[in-house]
Short mmCIF file of C-alpha atoms and ligand atoms in Angstrom, two decimals:
data_model
loop_
_atom_site.label_atom_id
_atom_site.label_comp_id
_atom_site.label_asym_id
_atom_site.label_seq_id
_atom_site.Cartn_x
_atom_site.Cartn_y
_atom_site.Cartn_z
CA UNK A 503 -0.07 -0.08 0.00
CA UNK A 504 1.07 3.46 -1.11
CA UNK A 505 1.23 6.47 1.27
CA UNK A 506 2.00 9.93 1.43
CA UNK A 507 4.65 8.88 3.94
CA UNK A 508 6.51 7.34 0.90
CA UNK A 509 6.38 10.79 -1.07
CA UNK A 510 9.26 13.31 -0.73
CA UNK A 511 8.48 15.83 -2.26
CA UNK A 512 11.06 18.65 -0.89
CA UNK A 513 11.30 21.64 -3.94
CA UNK A 514 14.95 20.36 -3.31
CA UNK A 515 14.31 17.75 -3.75
CA UNK A 516 13.21 18.02 -6.46
CA UNK A 517 16.01 20.06 -8.10
CA UNK A 518 18.43 17.16 -6.98
CA UNK A 519 15.93 14.10 -8.40
CA UNK A 520 15.37 16.70 -11.34
CA UNK A 521 19.18 16.61 -11.85
CA UNK A 522 19.64 12.72 -10.87
CA UNK A 523 17.29 11.85 -13.74
CA UNK A 524 19.40 14.01 -15.97
CA UNK A 525 23.32 12.52 -15.15
CA UNK A 526 21.20 8.81 -15.35
CA UNK A 527 20.68 10.05 -19.13
CA UNK A 528 23.90 11.05 -19.29
CA UNK A 529 25.68 8.27 -18.33
CA UNK A 530 23.58 5.18 -18.91
CA UNK A 531 20.85 6.32 -21.70
CA UNK A 532 17.54 6.48 -21.34
CA UNK A 533 15.28 7.55 -18.31
CA UNK A 534 15.98 6.25 -15.31
CA UNK A 535 12.92 3.97 -13.97
CA UNK A 536 12.27 5.05 -10.09
CA UNK A 537 14.90 7.78 -8.08
CA UNK A 538 14.92 6.81 -4.50
CA UNK A 539 15.96 9.33 -1.47
CA UNK A 540 17.53 7.38 1.55
CA UNK A 541 18.83 9.77 4.23
CA UNK A 542 21.74 10.56 6.80
CA UNK A 543 20.92 10.85 10.13
CA UNK A 544 22.27 13.07 13.26
CA UNK A 545 21.35 10.99 16.37
CA UNK A 546 20.48 13.63 19.25
CA UNK A 547 20.56 11.43 22.05
CA UNK A 548 21.85 8.01 23.02
CA UNK A 549 26.04 7.28 21.74
CA UNK A 550 27.20 4.63 21.74
CA UNK A 551 24.35 2.68 23.36
CA UNK A 552 22.91 0.64 20.60
CA UNK A 553 25.54 -2.30 20.55
CA UNK A 554 24.83 -2.63 23.88
CA UNK A 555 20.95 -3.67 23.97
CA UNK A 556 19.90 0.32 25.08
CA UNK A 557 17.91 3.34 23.65
CA UNK A 558 18.79 5.70 20.87
CA UNK A 559 17.36 9.39 19.97
CA UNK A 560 18.18 10.21 16.56
CA UNK A 561 16.81 12.14 13.44
CA UNK A 562 16.63 11.44 9.98
CA UNK A 563 17.83 14.70 8.24
CA UNK A 564 17.09 16.85 4.58
CA UNK A 565 20.79 15.33 3.60
CA UNK A 566 20.42 11.83 1.37
CA UNK A 567 21.89 10.12 -1.38
CA UNK A 568 19.48 9.40 -3.77
CA UNK A 569 19.86 6.80 -6.74
CA UNK A 570 18.75 7.27 -10.10
CA UNK A 571 18.62 3.23 -11.40
CA UNK A 572 17.14 1.28 -14.22
CA UNK A 573 17.24 -3.09 -14.32
CA UNK A 574 18.64 -4.62 -16.41
CA UNK A 575 18.23 -8.05 -18.80
CA UNK A 576 21.11 -10.23 -17.14
CA UNK A 577 22.65 -9.91 -13.72
CA UNK A 578 25.77 -6.91 -14.18
CA UNK A 579 24.97 -4.36 -11.86
CA UNK A 580 26.37 -0.59 -12.57
CA UNK A 581 26.73 1.59 -10.40
CA UNK A 582 28.23 4.78 -10.93
CA UNK A 583 28.76 7.91 -8.54
CA UNK A 584 28.49 10.96 -8.87
CA UNK A 585 30.59 11.97 -6.49
CA UNK A 586 33.29 9.68 -6.89
CA UNK A 587 33.25 10.07 -10.62
CA UNK A 588 34.06 6.43 -10.81
CA UNK A 589 31.64 3.93 -11.61
CA UNK A 590 31.59 -0.37 -10.54
CA UNK A 591 31.08 -3.51 -12.11
CA UNK A 592 29.96 -6.98 -10.79
CA UNK A 593 27.85 -9.87 -11.26
CA UNK A 594 24.73 -11.21 -8.82
CA UNK A 595 26.53 -14.05 -9.54
CA UNK A 596 29.82 -13.59 -8.12
CA UNK A 597 29.77 -10.95 -5.77
CA UNK A 598 33.43 -10.48 -4.21
CA UNK A 599 34.73 -7.77 -1.88
CA UNK A 600 36.41 -4.83 -4.15
CA UNK A 601 39.92 -3.97 -2.64
CA UNK A 602 40.20 -0.52 -5.39
CA UNK A 603 37.08 0.67 -5.44
CA UNK A 604 35.80 0.25 -1.51
CA UNK A 605 32.88 3.20 -2.11
CA UNK A 606 30.91 -0.20 -3.85
CA UNK A 607 31.30 -2.36 -1.26
CA UNK A 608 27.94 -1.39 0.53
CA UNK A 609 26.25 -1.63 -2.77
CA UNK A 610 27.85 -5.34 -3.00
CA UNK A 611 27.16 -6.32 0.18
CA UNK A 612 23.40 -5.20 -0.44
CA UNK A 613 23.00 -7.50 -2.87
CA UNK A 614 25.11 -9.97 -1.61
CA UNK A 615 22.31 -10.67 1.26
CA UNK A 616 19.61 -9.21 -0.41
CA UNK A 617 20.50 -12.60 -2.62
CA UNK A 618 21.45 -14.53 0.25
CA UNK A 619 17.83 -14.44 1.37
CA UNK A 620 16.35 -15.69 -1.86
CA UNK A 621 15.75 -13.31 -3.50
CA UNK A 622 16.36 -13.37 -7.20
CA UNK A 623 17.85 -9.86 -8.17
CA UNK A 624 17.80 -7.77 -10.97
CA UNK A 625 20.80 -6.50 -13.00
CA UNK A 626 20.63 -2.79 -12.64
CA UNK A 627 22.09 0.84 -13.65
CA UNK A 628 22.06 2.53 -10.65
CA UNK A 629 23.76 6.27 -10.91
CA UNK A 630 25.07 7.01 -6.79
CA UNK A 631 24.82 10.69 -5.54
CA UNK A 632 24.43 12.03 -2.20
CA UNK A 633 25.06 15.39 0.13
CA UNK A 634 26.00 13.64 3.59
CA UNK A 635 29.42 14.81 4.32
CA UNK A 636 31.43 11.00 4.46
CA UNK A 637 33.81 10.60 7.62
CA UNK A 638 31.58 13.24 8.96
CA UNK A 639 29.24 11.11 11.58
CA UNK A 640 26.74 11.86 9.57
CA UNK A 641 26.21 7.92 8.55
CA UNK A 642 26.68 8.25 4.81
CA UNK A 643 27.15 4.54 4.76
CA UNK A 644 24.03 3.87 6.06
CA UNK A 645 22.09 6.02 3.61
CA UNK A 646 24.37 4.70 0.82
CA UNK A 647 23.59 0.93 1.43
CA UNK A 648 19.26 1.79 2.48
CA UNK A 649 18.84 3.99 -0.43
CA UNK A 650 20.42 0.71 -2.83
CA UNK A 651 18.08 -2.65 -0.67
CA UNK A 652 15.00 -0.22 -0.71
CA UNK A 653 15.68 0.68 -5.14
CA UNK A 654 15.61 -2.96 -5.46
CA UNK A 655 13.15 -4.10 -3.67
CA UNK A 656 11.32 -0.60 -5.54
CA UNK A 657 12.17 -2.65 -8.71
CA UNK A 658 11.73 -6.21 -8.07
CA UNK A 659 8.63 -6.01 -5.77
CA UNK A 660 9.73 -8.56 -2.76
CA UNK A 661 8.70 -8.26 0.44
CA UNK A 662 10.72 -6.93 3.10
CA UNK A 663 9.60 -4.50 6.08
CA UNK A 664 11.35 -1.66 6.61
CA UNK A 665 12.56 -3.07 10.01
CA UNK A 666 14.08 -6.65 7.72
CA UNK A 667 15.79 -4.05 5.52
CA UNK A 668 17.57 -2.31 8.27
CA UNK A 669 19.23 -5.21 9.87
CA UNK A 670 19.66 -6.36 6.06
CA UNK A 671 21.75 -3.29 6.00
CA UNK A 672 23.20 -3.90 8.91
CA UNK A 673 24.42 -7.07 7.96
CA UNK A 674 25.95 -6.55 4.74
CA UNK A 675 28.25 -3.24 6.98
CA UNK A 676 29.28 -5.91 9.43
CA UNK A 677 29.87 -8.92 7.57
CA UNK A 678 30.84 -7.38 3.99
CA UNK A 679 32.31 -4.00 4.38
CA UNK A 680 34.01 -4.76 7.21
CA UNK A 681 32.15 -2.32 9.95
CA UNK A 682 30.97 -3.07 13.47
CA UNK A 683 28.00 -1.49 13.77
CA UNK A 684 24.93 -1.75 15.74
CA UNK A 685 21.63 -0.81 14.18
CA UNK A 686 20.61 3.24 14.96
CA UNK A 687 22.50 4.60 11.16
CA UNK A 688 20.52 1.72 8.86
CA UNK A 689 17.17 1.55 11.33
CA UNK A 690 17.07 5.96 11.58
CA UNK A 691 17.28 5.97 7.28
CA UNK A 692 14.43 3.40 6.51
CA UNK A 693 12.03 3.49 10.16
CA UNK A 694 12.75 8.28 10.43
CA UNK A 695 9.68 10.47 10.65
CA UNK A 696 9.38 14.51 9.38
CA UNK A 697 10.18 16.80 12.13
CA UNK A 698 9.68 13.82 14.88
CA UNK A 699 12.78 11.94 16.79
CA UNK A 700 12.37 7.91 16.59
CA UNK A 701 13.28 6.50 20.02
CA UNK A 702 14.41 3.66 19.07
CA UNK A 703 14.65 0.56 21.77
CA UNK A 704 17.57 -1.85 20.31
CA UNK A 705 16.91 -4.87 21.81
CA UNK A 706 13.32 -5.35 20.12
CA UNK A 707 13.46 -2.82 17.84
CA UNK A 708 10.68 -0.76 18.69
CA UNK A 709 10.00 2.38 18.26
CA UNK A 710 8.43 5.95 18.97
CA UNK A 711 7.82 8.68 16.60
CA UNK A 712 8.74 11.68 19.34
CA UNK A 713 7.46 14.98 18.21
CA UNK A 714 10.88 17.94 17.74
CA UNK A 715 9.79 21.25 19.00
CA UNK A 716 8.87 23.39 16.50
CA UNK A 717 10.65 26.10 18.34
CA UNK A 718 13.64 24.46 18.54
CA UNK A 719 16.04 23.37 15.69
CA UNK A 720 18.41 20.90 15.57
CA UNK A 721 21.18 22.86 14.80
CA UNK A 722 24.94 20.72 13.07
CA UNK A 723 27.98 22.06 13.18
CA UNK A 724 31.25 19.67 11.22
CA UNK A 725 34.56 20.39 13.24
CA UNK A 726 35.68 19.06 9.06
CA UNK A 727 38.05 17.10 11.59
CA UNK A 728 37.43 13.34 9.40
CA UNK A 729 37.18 10.48 11.89
CA UNK A 730 41.13 8.86 12.32
CA UNK A 731 40.84 5.76 14.34
CA UNK A 732 37.36 4.67 14.07
CA UNK A 733 36.98 1.94 13.55
CA UNK A 734 39.47 0.44 15.84
CA UNK A 735 38.13 2.36 18.68
CA UNK A 736 34.90 1.39 18.25
CA UNK A 737 35.79 -2.69 18.26
CA UNK A 738 37.46 -1.57 20.83
CA UNK A 739 34.66 0.41 22.78
CA UNK A 740 32.17 -2.38 22.29
CA UNK A 741 34.80 -5.28 23.54
CA UNK A 742 35.12 -3.84 26.75
CA UNK A 743 31.16 -3.47 27.06
CA UNK A 744 31.77 -6.88 26.35
CA UNK A 745 33.86 -7.18 29.47
CA UNK A 746 32.12 -5.30 31.40
CA UNK A 747 28.88 -7.36 31.15
CA UNK A 748 30.91 -10.85 32.04
CA UNK A 749 32.00 -9.52 35.44
CA UNK A 750 29.05 -8.01 36.47
CA UNK A 751 27.06 -11.52 35.02
CA UNK A 752 29.14 -13.05 37.58
CA UNK A 753 27.39 -10.76 40.35
CA UNK A 754 23.86 -10.20 38.34
CA UNK A 755 23.30 -13.01 36.24
CA UNK A 756 20.42 -12.19 34.42
CA UNK A 757 21.95 -9.67 32.68
CA UNK A 758 22.70 -9.93 28.87
CA UNK A 759 23.78 -6.74 28.14
CA UNK A 760 24.41 -3.01 29.45
CA UNK A 761 20.61 -2.16 28.96
CA UNK A 762 20.09 -4.41 32.10
CA UNK A 763 22.02 -2.91 34.76
CA UNK A 764 20.18 -0.23 36.37
CA UNK A 765 22.38 2.92 38.11
CA UNK A 766 21.83 1.65 41.60
CA UNK A 767 22.74 -1.98 40.57
CA UNK A 768 26.04 0.15 38.83
CA UNK A 769 26.78 1.77 42.31
CA UNK A 770 27.13 -1.39 44.65
CA UNK A 771 29.72 -3.43 42.01
CA UNK A 772 31.46 -1.00 39.53
CA UNK A 773 34.26 -1.49 42.82
CA UNK A 774 34.15 -5.47 40.76
CA UNK A 775 35.15 -3.05 37.46
CA UNK A 776 38.70 -2.50 35.93
CA UNK A 777 39.30 1.40 35.83
CA UNK A 778 38.89 1.49 31.86
CA UNK A 779 35.81 -1.10 31.95
CA UNK A 780 33.86 1.03 34.92
CA UNK A 781 34.55 3.95 32.71
CA UNK A 782 33.04 2.56 29.87
CA UNK A 783 29.64 1.02 31.10
CA UNK A 784 29.29 4.03 33.70
CA UNK A 785 28.43 6.11 30.20
CA UNK A 786 26.45 3.34 29.04
CA UNK A 787 24.63 3.01 32.19
CA UNK A 788 23.47 6.76 32.09
CA UNK A 789 23.58 7.47 28.68
CA UNK A 790 20.73 4.88 29.27
CA UNK A 791 18.47 6.69 31.58
CA UNK A 792 19.92 9.59 29.73
CA UNK A 793 17.94 9.34 26.27
CA UNK A 794 14.80 7.73 28.44
CA UNK A 795 14.98 11.17 30.35
CA UNK A 796 15.38 13.13 27.60
CA UNK A 797 12.39 11.90 25.90
CA UNK A 798 10.07 12.66 29.43
CA UNK A 799 11.88 16.38 29.17
CA UNK A 800 10.28 17.03 25.28
CA UNK A 801 7.44 15.54 25.45
CA UNK A 802 7.07 18.04 28.28
CA UNK A 803 8.05 20.36 26.78
CA UNK A 804 11.12 21.33 29.15
CA UNK A 805 14.07 22.49 26.42
CA UNK A 806 15.91 23.23 29.76
CA UNK A 807 15.97 20.06 30.51
CA UNK A 808 16.81 17.84 27.18
CA UNK A 809 19.45 20.46 26.66
CA UNK A 810 21.86 19.19 29.70
CA UNK A 811 20.88 15.93 29.18
CA UNK A 812 23.13 16.63 25.82
CA UNK A 813 25.63 18.38 28.15
CA UNK A 814 25.58 15.66 30.38
CA UNK A 815 25.99 13.31 27.67
CA UNK A 816 28.69 14.76 26.03
CA UNK A 817 30.19 15.19 29.05
CA UNK A 818 30.68 11.43 29.68
CA UNK A 819 31.47 10.30 26.01
CA UNK A 820 34.83 12.99 26.44
CA UNK A 821 35.92 11.89 30.12
CA UNK A 822 34.25 7.73 30.12
CA UNK A 823 33.81 6.91 27.15
CA UNK A 824 36.51 8.90 26.10
CA UNK A 825 35.75 9.07 22.15
CA UNK A 826 35.85 12.61 21.74
CA UNK A 827 38.45 15.53 20.35
CA UNK A 828 39.24 18.54 20.62
CA UNK A 829 38.07 19.99 17.97
CA UNK A 830 35.06 18.13 19.03
CA UNK A 831 34.86 19.57 23.24
CA UNK A 832 35.81 23.29 21.76
CA UNK A 833 32.74 22.85 18.92
CA UNK A 834 30.53 21.68 21.81
CA UNK A 835 31.84 24.55 24.91
CA UNK A 836 31.79 27.52 22.07
CA UNK A 837 28.13 26.55 21.93
CA UNK A 838 27.01 25.77 25.55
CA UNK A 839 28.31 29.60 25.15
CA UNK A 840 25.65 31.70 23.27
CA UNK A 841 22.84 32.68 24.28
CA UNK A 842 18.75 30.15 23.38
CA UNK A 843 21.54 27.08 23.69
CA UNK A 844 19.81 24.63 25.12
CA UNK A 845 22.40 21.90 24.98
CA UNK A 846 25.21 20.31 22.33
CA UNK A 847 26.99 17.19 22.13
CA UNK A 848 29.09 15.35 19.80
CA UNK A 849 27.17 13.17 17.14
CA UNK A 850 28.16 9.90 15.85
CA UNK A 851 31.15 7.31 16.54
CA UNK A 852 33.28 10.41 17.70
CA UNK A 853 36.92 11.07 17.12
CA UNK A 854 35.90 13.84 15.21
CA UNK A 855 32.85 14.22 13.00
CA UNK A 856 29.81 16.74 14.01
CA UNK A 857 28.55 18.15 17.14
CA UNK A 858 24.69 18.65 17.63
CA UNK A 859 23.11 21.04 19.47
CA UNK A 860 19.08 21.91 20.20
CA UNK A 861 19.04 26.19 19.82
CA UNK A 862 16.00 28.24 20.14
CA UNK A 863 15.05 29.76 16.58
CA UNK A 864 15.70 33.18 17.93
CA UNK A 865 19.22 32.02 18.34
CA UNK A 866 20.32 30.65 15.19
CA UNK A 867 22.14 33.61 13.11
CA UNK A 868 24.24 34.47 17.16
CA UNK A 869 25.31 30.17 16.99
CA UNK A 870 26.33 29.91 13.83
CA UNK A 871 28.21 33.73 14.05
CA UNK A 872 29.63 33.13 17.90
CA UNK A 873 30.61 28.74 17.08
CA UNK A 874 32.25 29.57 13.49
CA UNK A 875 34.28 31.88 15.68
CA UNK A 876 35.38 30.30 17.83
CA UNK A 877 35.75 27.45 16.93
CA UNK A 878 38.09 28.78 14.12
CA UNK A 879 40.08 30.85 16.26
CA UNK A 880 41.35 28.00 17.84
CA UNK A 881 41.63 25.72 15.55
CA UNK A 882 42.16 28.00 12.37
CA UNK A 883 39.31 25.39 10.96
CA UNK A 884 36.59 27.29 9.34
CA UNK A 885 33.67 25.05 10.44
CA UNK A 886 30.08 23.91 8.44
CA UNK A 887 26.69 25.11 10.71
CA UNK A 888 23.56 23.95 9.45
CA UNK A 889 20.07 23.38 10.33
CA UNK A 890 18.82 20.70 9.40
CA UNK A 891 14.98 19.50 9.30
CA UNK A 892 14.09 15.83 10.58
CA UNK A 893 12.82 13.80 7.66
CA UNK A 894 11.45 11.10 6.56
CA UNK A 895 13.04 7.52 6.15
CA UNK A 896 14.05 6.14 2.83
CA UNK A 897 10.97 6.29 0.11
CA UNK A 898 10.73 6.94 -3.50
CA UNK A 899 11.06 10.25 -5.08
CA UNK A 900 8.06 12.01 -6.37
CA UNK A 901 7.86 10.99 -10.15
CA UNK A 902 7.36 14.73 -11.16
CA UNK A 903 10.64 15.25 -12.87
CA UNK A 904 11.22 11.86 -14.90
CA UNK A 905 8.86 9.06 -16.01
CA UNK A 906 7.96 5.68 -14.28
CA UNK A 907 9.32 3.26 -16.61
CA UNK A 908 7.43 0.79 -14.02
CA UNK A 909 3.88 0.79 -12.59
CA UNK A 910 2.97 -1.70 -10.83
CA UNK A 911 5.17 -2.29 -6.98
CA UNK A 912 4.18 -3.07 -4.03
CA UNK A 913 5.72 -1.47 -1.13
CA UNK A 914 6.67 -2.48 1.90
CA UNK A 915 5.01 -2.58 4.93
CA UNK A 916 6.78 -0.09 7.96
C1 GLA B 703 28.29 4.78 14.85
C2 GLA B 703 27.60 3.27 14.37
C3 GLA B 703 26.23 3.35 15.47
C4 GLA B 703 26.65 3.72 16.79
C5 GLA B 703 27.13 4.89 16.66
C6 GLA B 703 27.75 5.53 17.73
O1 GLA B 703 27.73 5.71 14.04
O2 GLA B 703 27.56 2.78 12.92
O3 GLA B 703 26.04 1.77 14.91
O4 GLA B 703 26.85 2.37 17.28
O5 GLA B 703 28.33 5.07 16.28
O6 GLA B 703 26.28 5.96 18.89
#
């Protein structure tokens, strides 16, 4: 069943889709049969909690990856990445990891796991373009995966719920690309909702849209420091959390993940944990609590409380989880000083990338000016600052700007 939710209609998007249709014609000839958009994301609070079975509160944003595609008669997949000016070709009968064009491993991984599920895919020509900055912690890779999986779904009509689609994309990233991420990014790229954040329980995969306050803006400030170290440190953090669970299980046998440990229980048994593991566990256990409190604050319209929780999250990621960096700290601290800023914190995996801030509508210009000036003075780097709109998750772009080649398609259930 098709609902208006699946149609993304903003004028920016219409311009982008028209452009993508034109570029498709230049590269492949003919018109695309589908244009699909999947958003990047910014996480408001709940960092590194997803792989601990915990809670997260991300927003799907108006920065996205677009795919224009048409099916082929054979089993070849030809992908042209406009941003890299490169094409990659592979056969669906022999999907291998590409060491040279590593960007294509996201699409290869998605194809691999769709086929592994027994879905026989058509070959296709696809043009991919995006405006989610790469390596900035806004999940361009999840947007690439989700846009590709959905394109195949639109073109061949197989049944897969959006949650299953997100899980499949996460698997592609874990097992094909080799990045051991949690479920947050793919989930919100698939299921995000316009004007809402999404509270996700990363254990049950239940989710709840939480309306964003109209009087405040979600502002992303990019340090322009591209994430380094992130893969190895990310895996180390995961192992430290798992190590903490193993020790706590000696005293609390029902504990499966840090999600199951209350702050009171942590207080009782923290002395059993080695210092670094204790710090990591403290971040996760309190961060889960902060997510739930922050949702309650948003629902009560208490933006000041929400902002305080964001600030506490940053301090905890900096001091206990140790995934911030000088640039992120300077950016967050600069934001804390601006009148009208409710809260500000690093967002995403860390070690570079962006901060996210909740800013009163009337304070956005002050934020831009003051944060940019302080950051540039301290680092010599000009940051990029933009106000984000919360958008819907993946969808087919309204066919305003190109003729549809295929008329009957099944749409997945939410
Ligand atoms: C990356 C991962 C997510 C999540 C965040 C940290 O974005 O892809 O699964 O773990 O880091 O919250």
